[in-house]
mmCIF file of C-alpha atoms in Angstrom:
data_model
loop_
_atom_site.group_PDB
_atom_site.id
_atom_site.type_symbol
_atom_site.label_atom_id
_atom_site.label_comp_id
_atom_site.label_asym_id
_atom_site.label_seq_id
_atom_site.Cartn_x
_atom_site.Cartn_y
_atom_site.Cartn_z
ATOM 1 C CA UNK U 1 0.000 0.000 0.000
ATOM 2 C CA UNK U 2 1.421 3.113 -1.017
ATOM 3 C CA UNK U 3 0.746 7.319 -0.455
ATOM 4 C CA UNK U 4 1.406 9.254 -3.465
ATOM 5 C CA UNK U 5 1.951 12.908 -1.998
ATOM 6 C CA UNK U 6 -0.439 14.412 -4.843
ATOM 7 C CA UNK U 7 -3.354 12.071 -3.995
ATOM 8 C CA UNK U 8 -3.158 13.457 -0.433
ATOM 9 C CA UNK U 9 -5.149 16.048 1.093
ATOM 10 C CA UNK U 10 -5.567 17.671 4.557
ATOM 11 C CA UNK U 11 -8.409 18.824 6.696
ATOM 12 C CA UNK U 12 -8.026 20.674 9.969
ATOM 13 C CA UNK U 13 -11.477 22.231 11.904
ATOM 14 C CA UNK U 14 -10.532 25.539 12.912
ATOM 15 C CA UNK U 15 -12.558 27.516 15.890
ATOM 16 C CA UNK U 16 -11.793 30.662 17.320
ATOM 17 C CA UNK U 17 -8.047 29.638 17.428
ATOM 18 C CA UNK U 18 -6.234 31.490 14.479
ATOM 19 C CA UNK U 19 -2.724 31.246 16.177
ATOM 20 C CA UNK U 20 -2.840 27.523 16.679
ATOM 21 C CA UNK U 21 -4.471 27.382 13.050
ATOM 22 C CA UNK U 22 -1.336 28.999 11.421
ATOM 23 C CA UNK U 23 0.748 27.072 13.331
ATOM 24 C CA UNK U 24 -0.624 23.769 12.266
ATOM 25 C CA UNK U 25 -0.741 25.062 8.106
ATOM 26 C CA UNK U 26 2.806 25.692 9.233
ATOM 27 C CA UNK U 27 3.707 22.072 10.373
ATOM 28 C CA UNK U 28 1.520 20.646 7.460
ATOM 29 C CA UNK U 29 3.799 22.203 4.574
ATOM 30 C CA UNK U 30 6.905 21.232 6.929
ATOM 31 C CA UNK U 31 5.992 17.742 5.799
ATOM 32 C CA UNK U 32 7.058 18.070 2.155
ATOM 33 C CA UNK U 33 3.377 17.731 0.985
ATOM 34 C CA UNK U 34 3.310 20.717 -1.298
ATOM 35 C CA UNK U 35 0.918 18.873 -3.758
ATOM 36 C CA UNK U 36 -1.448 18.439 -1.391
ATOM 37 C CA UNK U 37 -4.744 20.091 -0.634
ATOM 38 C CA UNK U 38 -5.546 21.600 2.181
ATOM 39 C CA UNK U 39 -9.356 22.233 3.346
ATOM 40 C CA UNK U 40 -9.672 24.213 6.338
ATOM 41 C CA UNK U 41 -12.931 24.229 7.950
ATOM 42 C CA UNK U 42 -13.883 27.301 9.889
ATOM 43 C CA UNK U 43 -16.669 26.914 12.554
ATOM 44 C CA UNK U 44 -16.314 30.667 13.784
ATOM 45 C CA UNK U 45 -19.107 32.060 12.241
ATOM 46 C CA UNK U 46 -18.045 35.373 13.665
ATOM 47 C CA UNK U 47 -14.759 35.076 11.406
ATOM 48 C CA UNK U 48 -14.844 34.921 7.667
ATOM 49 C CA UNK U 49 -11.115 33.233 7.103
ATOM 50 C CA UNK U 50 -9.481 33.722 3.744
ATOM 51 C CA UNK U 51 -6.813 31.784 2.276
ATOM 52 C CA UNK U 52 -4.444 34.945 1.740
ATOM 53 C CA UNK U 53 -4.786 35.547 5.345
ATOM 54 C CA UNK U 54 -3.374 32.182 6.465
ATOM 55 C CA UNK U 55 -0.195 31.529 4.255
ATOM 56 C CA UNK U 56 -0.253 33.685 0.642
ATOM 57 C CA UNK U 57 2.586 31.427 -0.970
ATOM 58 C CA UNK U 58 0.062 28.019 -0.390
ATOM 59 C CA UNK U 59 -2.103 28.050 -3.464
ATOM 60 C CA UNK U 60 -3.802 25.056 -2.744
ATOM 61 C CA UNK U 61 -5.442 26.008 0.254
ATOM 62 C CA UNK U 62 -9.135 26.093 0.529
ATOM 63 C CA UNK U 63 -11.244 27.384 2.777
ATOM 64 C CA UNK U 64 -14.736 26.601 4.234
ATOM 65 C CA UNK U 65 -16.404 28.988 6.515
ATOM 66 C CA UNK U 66 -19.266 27.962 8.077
ATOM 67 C CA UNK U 67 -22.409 30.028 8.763
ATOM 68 C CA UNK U 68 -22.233 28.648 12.714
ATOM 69 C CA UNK U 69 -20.687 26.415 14.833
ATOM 70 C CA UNK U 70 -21.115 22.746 13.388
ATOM 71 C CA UNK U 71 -18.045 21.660 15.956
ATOM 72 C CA UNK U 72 -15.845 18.959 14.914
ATOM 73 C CA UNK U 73 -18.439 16.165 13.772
ATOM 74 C CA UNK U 74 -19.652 18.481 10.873
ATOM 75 C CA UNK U 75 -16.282 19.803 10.415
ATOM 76 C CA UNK U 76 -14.797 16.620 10.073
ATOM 77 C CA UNK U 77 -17.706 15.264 7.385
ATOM 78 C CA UNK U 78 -17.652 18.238 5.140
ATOM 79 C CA UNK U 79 -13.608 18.206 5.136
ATOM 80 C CA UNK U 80 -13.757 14.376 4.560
ATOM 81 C CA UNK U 81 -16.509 14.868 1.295
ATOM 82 C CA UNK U 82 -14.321 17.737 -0.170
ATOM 83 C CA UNK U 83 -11.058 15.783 0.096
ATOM 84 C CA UNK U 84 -13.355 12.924 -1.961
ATOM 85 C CA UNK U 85 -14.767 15.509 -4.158
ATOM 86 C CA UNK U 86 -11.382 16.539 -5.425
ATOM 87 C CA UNK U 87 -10.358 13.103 -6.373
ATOM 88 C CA UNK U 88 -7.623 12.125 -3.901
ATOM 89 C CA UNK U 89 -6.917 8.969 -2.605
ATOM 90 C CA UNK U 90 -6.226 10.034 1.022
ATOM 91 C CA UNK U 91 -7.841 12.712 3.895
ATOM 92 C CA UNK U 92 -5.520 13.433 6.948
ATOM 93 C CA UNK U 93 -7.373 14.827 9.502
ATOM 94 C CA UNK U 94 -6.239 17.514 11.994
ATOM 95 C CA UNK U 95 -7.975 19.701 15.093
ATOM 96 C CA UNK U 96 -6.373 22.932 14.781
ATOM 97 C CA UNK U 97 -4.498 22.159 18.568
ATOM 98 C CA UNK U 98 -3.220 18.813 16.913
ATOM 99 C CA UNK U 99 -0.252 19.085 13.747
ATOM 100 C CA UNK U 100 2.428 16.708 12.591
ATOM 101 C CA UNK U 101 6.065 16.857 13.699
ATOM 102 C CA UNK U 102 9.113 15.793 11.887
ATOM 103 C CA UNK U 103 8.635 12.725 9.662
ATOM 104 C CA UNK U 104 5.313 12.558 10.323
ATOM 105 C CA UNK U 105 4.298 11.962 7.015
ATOM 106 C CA UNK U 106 7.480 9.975 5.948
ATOM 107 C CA UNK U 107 6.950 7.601 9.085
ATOM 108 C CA UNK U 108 3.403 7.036 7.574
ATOM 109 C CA UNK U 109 4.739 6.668 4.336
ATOM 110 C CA UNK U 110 6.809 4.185 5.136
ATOM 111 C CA UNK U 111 5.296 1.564 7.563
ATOM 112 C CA UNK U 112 2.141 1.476 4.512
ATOM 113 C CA UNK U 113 4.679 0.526 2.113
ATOM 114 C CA UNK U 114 5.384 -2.788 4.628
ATOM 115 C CA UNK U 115 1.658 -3.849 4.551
ATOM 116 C CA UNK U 116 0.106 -5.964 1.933
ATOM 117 C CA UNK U 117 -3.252 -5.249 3.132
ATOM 118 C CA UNK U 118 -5.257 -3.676 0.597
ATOM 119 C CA UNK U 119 -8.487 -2.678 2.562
ATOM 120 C CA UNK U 120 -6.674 -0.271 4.698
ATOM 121 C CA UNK U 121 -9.293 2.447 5.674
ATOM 122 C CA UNK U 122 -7.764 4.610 8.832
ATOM 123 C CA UNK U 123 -4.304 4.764 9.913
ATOM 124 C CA UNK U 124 -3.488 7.138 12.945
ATOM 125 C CA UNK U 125 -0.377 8.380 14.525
ATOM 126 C CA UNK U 126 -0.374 6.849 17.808
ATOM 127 C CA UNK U 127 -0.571 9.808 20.729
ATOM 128 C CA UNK U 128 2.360 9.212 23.616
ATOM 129 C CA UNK U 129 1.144 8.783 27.271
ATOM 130 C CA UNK U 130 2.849 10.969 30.052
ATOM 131 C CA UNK U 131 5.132 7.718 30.656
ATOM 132 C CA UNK U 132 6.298 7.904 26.675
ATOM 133 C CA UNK U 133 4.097 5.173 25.553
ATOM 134 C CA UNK U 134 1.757 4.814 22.164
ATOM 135 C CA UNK U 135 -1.884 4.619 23.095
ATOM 136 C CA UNK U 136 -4.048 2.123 21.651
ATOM 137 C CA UNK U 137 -7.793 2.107 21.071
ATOM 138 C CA UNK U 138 -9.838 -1.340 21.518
ATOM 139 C CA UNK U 139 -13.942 -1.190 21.839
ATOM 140 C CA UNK U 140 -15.340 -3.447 24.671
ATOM 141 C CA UNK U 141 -19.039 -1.184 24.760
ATOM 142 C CA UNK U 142 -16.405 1.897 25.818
ATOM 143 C CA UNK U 143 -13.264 2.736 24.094
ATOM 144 C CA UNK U 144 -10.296 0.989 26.110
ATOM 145 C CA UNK U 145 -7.331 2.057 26.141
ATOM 146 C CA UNK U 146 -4.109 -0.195 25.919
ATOM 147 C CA UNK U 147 -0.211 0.847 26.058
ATOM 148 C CA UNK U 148 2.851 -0.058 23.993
ATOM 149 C CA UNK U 149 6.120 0.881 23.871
ATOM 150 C CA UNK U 150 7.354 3.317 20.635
ATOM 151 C CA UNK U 151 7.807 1.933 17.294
ATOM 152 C CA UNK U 152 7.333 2.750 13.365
ATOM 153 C CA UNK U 153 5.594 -0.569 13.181
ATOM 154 C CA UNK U 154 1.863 -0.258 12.357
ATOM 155 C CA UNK U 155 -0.393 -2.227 15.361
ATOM 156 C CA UNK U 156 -3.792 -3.497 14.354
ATOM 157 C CA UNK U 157 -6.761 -1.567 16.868
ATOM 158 C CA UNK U 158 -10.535 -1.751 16.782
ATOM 159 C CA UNK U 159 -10.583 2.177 17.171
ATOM 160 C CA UNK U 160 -9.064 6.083 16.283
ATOM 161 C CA UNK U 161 -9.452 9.491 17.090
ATOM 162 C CA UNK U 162 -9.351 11.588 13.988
ATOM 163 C CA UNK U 163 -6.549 14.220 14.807
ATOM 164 C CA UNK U 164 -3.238 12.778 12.671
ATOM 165 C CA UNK U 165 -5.290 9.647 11.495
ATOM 166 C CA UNK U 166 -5.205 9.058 7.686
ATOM 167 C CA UNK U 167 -8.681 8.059 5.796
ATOM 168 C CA UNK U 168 -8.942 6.163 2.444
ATOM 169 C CA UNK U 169 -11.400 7.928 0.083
ATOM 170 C CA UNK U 170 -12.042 4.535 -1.228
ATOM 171 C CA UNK U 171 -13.799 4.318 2.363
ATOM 172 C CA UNK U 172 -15.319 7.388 2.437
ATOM 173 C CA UNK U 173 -17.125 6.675 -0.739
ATOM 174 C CA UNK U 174 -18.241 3.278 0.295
ATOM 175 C CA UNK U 175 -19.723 3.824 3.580
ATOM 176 C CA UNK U 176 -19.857 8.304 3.649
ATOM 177 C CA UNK U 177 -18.190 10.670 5.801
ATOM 178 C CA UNK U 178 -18.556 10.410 9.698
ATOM 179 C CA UNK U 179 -21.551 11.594 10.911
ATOM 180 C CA UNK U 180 -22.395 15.362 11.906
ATOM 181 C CA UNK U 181 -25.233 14.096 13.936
ATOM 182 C CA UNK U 182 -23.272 13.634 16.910
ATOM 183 C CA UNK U 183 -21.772 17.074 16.603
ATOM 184 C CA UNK U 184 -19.197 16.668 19.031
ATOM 185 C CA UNK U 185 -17.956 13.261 20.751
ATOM 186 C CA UNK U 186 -18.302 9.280 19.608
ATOM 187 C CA UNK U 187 -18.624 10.362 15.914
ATOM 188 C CA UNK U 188 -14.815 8.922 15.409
ATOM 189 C CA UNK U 189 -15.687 5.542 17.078
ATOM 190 C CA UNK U 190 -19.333 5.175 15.669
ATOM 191 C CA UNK U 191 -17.034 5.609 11.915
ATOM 192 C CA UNK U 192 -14.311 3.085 12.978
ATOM 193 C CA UNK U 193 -17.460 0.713 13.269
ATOM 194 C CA UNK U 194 -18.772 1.060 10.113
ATOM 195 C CA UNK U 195 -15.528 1.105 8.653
ATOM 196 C CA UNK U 196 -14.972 -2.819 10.658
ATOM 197 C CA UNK U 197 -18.730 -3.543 9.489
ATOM 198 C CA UNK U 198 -17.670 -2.905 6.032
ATOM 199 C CA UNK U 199 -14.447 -5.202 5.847
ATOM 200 C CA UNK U 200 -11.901 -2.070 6.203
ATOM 201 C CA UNK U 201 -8.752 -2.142 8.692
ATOM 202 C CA UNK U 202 -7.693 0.422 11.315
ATOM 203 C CA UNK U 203 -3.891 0.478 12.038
ATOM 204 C CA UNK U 204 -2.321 2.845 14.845
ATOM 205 C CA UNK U 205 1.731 3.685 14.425
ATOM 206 C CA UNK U 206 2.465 4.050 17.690
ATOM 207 C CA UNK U 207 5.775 6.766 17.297
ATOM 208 C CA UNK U 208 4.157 9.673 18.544
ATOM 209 C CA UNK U 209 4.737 12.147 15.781
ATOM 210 C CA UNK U 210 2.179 14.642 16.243
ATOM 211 C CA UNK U 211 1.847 17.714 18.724
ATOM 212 C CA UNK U 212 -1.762 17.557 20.598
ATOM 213 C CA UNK U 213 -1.816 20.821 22.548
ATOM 214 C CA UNK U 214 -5.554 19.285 23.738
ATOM 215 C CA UNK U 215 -6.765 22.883 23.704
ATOM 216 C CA UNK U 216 -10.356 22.021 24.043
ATOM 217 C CA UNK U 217 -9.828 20.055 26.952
ATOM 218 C CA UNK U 218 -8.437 22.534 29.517
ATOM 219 C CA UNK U 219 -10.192 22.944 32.921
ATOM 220 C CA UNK U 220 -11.872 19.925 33.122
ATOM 221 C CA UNK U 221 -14.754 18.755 30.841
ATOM 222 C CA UNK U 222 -17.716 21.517 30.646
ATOM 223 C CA UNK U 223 -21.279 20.399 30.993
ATOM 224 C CA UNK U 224 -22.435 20.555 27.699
ATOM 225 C CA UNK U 225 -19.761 18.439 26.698
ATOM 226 C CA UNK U 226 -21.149 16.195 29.407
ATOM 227 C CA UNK U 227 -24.486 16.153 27.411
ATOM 228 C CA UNK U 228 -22.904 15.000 24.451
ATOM 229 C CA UNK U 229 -20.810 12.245 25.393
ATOM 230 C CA UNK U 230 -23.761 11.015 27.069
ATOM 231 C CA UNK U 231 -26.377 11.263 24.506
ATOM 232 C CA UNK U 232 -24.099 9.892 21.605
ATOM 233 C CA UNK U 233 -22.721 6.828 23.825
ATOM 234 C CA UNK U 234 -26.381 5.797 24.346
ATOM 235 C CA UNK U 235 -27.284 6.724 21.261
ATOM 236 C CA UNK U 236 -24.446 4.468 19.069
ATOM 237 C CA UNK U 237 -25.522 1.454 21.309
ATOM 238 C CA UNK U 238 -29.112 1.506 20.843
ATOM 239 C CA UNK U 239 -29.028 2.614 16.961
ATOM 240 C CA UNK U 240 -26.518 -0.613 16.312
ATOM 241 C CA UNK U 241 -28.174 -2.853 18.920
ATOM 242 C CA UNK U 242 -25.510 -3.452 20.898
ATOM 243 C CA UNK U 243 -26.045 -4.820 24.496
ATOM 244 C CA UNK U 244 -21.966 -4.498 25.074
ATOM 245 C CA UNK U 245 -22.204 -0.933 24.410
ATOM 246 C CA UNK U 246 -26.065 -0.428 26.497
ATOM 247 C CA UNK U 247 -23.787 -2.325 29.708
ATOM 248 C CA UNK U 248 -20.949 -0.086 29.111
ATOM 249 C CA UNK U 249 -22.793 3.044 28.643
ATOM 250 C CA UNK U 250 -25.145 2.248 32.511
ATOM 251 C CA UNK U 251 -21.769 1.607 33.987
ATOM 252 C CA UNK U 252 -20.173 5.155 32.449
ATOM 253 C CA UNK U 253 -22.663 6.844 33.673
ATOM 254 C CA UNK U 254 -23.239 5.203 37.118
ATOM 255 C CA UNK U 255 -19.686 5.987 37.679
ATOM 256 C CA UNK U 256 -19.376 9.891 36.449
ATOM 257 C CA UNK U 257 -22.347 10.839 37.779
ATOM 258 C CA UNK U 258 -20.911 9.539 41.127
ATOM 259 C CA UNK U 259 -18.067 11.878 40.181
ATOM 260 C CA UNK U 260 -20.502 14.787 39.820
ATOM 261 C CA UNK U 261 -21.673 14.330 42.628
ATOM 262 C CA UNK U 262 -18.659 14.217 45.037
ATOM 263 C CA UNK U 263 -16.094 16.569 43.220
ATOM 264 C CA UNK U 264 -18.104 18.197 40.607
ATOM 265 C CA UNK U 265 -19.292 22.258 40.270
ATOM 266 C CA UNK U 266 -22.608 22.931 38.983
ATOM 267 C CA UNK U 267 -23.800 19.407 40.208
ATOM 268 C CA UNK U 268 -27.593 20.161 39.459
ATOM 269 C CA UNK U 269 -26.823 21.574 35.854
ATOM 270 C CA UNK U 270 -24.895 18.474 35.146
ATOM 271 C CA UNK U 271 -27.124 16.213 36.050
ATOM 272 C CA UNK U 272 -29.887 17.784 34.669
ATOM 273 C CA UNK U 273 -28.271 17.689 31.430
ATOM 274 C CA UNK U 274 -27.134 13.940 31.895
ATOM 275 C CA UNK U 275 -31.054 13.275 32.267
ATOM 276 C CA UNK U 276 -31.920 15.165 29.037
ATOM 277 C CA UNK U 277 -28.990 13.650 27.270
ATOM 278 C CA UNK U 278 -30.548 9.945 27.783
ATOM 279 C CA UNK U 279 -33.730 11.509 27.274
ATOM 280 C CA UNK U 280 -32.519 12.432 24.142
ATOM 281 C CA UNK U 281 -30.575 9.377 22.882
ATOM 282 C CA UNK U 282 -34.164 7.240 23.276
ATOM 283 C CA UNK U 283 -36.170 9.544 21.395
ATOM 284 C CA UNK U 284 -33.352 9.742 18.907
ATOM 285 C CA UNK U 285 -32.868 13.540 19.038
ATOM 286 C CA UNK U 286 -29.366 14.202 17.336
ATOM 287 C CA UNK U 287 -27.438 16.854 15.745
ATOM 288 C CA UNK U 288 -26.891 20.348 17.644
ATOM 289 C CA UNK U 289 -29.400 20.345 20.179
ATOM 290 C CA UNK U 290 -27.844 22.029 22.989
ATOM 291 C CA UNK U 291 -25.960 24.992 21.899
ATOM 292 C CA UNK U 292 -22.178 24.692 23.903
ATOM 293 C CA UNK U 293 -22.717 28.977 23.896
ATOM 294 C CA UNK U 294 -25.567 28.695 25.862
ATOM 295 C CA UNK U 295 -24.260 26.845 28.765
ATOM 296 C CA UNK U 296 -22.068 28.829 31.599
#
């Protein structure tokens, strides 16, 4: 399996961080991937980005600004469709707080040329723990996380997040993009899924070559965010069936809202939200139904 560098293109969801977005174009052209497309999707309504703005010597960058906020879920599926649209072969995905480092792109380069496997549909670069370890994604209901030590040899997983993960086109047209729905939260696991349904492999290199500043995930987790991971864990278990994932989800949520509870702030909000999350999931309410501005 090979990457041709002009059948590659790159998508990074931008919002309300125009510093880290530079940065990350930055990184991206450090790779030697001048061929390439890049589709930036803006989800600051309040901004209209142009291309000019972001790097004037890039000509292939293209910009999407979006009339509002359709967070990373929608960001991620309209990024994923252009990539298709334009006729390459490959999408890397990017947050704007996640980029390649050096021989990012090489590394990936390389450890595809070693596999045989032609139904390849997601390759990620594997994020190091605080201990200097590649994590690992398996799906027992809940994603589960597993530990190895660093290598440029490509490990076989049941799951990826999307920041530095590579997706086929050839999968994208067979089973779509990932699903704006969930709007933010289980969208990336709910796709690996499919993509297993389908026949298509998920490979992790586990070398740690890419910066995640994990922007979005400073001071703790908000509690509309709570809502969300909530609703779309319930919601992926009962839309495939899955009494693994129902189990997992009861468990979750016995144990967080313990949490809330004990340590939390706003402990009524939470919960309340919690409630109208699996609410929610039952009656099959999806896409952006609690607006993250809204909530304090």
């Amino acid at each position: 399996m090979r990457i041709v560098r002009d059948e590659l293109g790159v998508v990074v969801v931008t919002y309300k961080r125009p510093e880290a977005l530079r940065k990350t174009i930055f990184e991206i052209l450090n790779q030697g991937i001048a061929e390439a497309h890049i589709v930036v999707i803006n989800n600051d309504p309040s901004v209209q980005l142009l291309s000019e703005e972001i790097d004037p010597t890039f000509t292939s960058l293209i910009i999407k600004n979006q009339p509002e906020n359709i967070a990373s879920a929608g960001g991620f599926a309209i990024g994923m469709q252009a990539i298709q649209d334009l006729g390459l072969q490959w999408a890397w995905l990017f947050n704007d707080d996640s980029r390649p480092i050096d021989r990012s792109f090489e590394s990936l380069k390389s450890a595809l040329e070693k596999v045989s496997n032609q139904k390849i549909g997601l390759v990620k670069i594997g994020n190091f723990n605080n201990r200097g370890k590649a994590t690992l994604l398996n799906w027992k209901g809940v994603r589960v996380p597993s530990y190895v030590e660093p290598s440029d040899k490509l490990i076989e997983t049941d799951l990826v997040t999307f920041d530095g993960c590579l997706i086929s086109t050839r999968l994208i047209q067979e089973i779509g993009t990932c699903d704006p729905d969930y709007f933010v939260g289980t969208y990336e696991f709910d796709y690996c899924l499919r993509a297993r349904d389908a026949g298509y492999s998920i490979f992790t290199l586990p070398n740690g070559l890419i910066e995640d500043e994990k922007a979005g995930s400073i001071g703790g987790t908000p509690p509309w965010r709570q809502y969300y991971n909530t609703r779309n864990h319930l919601y992926l278990g009962l839309q495939r069936k899955d009494l693994q994932t129902i189990l997992a989800w009861i468990k979750r949520e016995l144990k967080f809202s313990y949490a809330i509870i004990r340590f939390e702030d706003q402990k009524l909000l939470r919960l309340r939200l919690k409630t109208l999350a699996t609410f929610h999931a039952i009656l099959g309410k999806r896409g952006k139904t609690l607006d993250p501005a809204s909530i304090k």
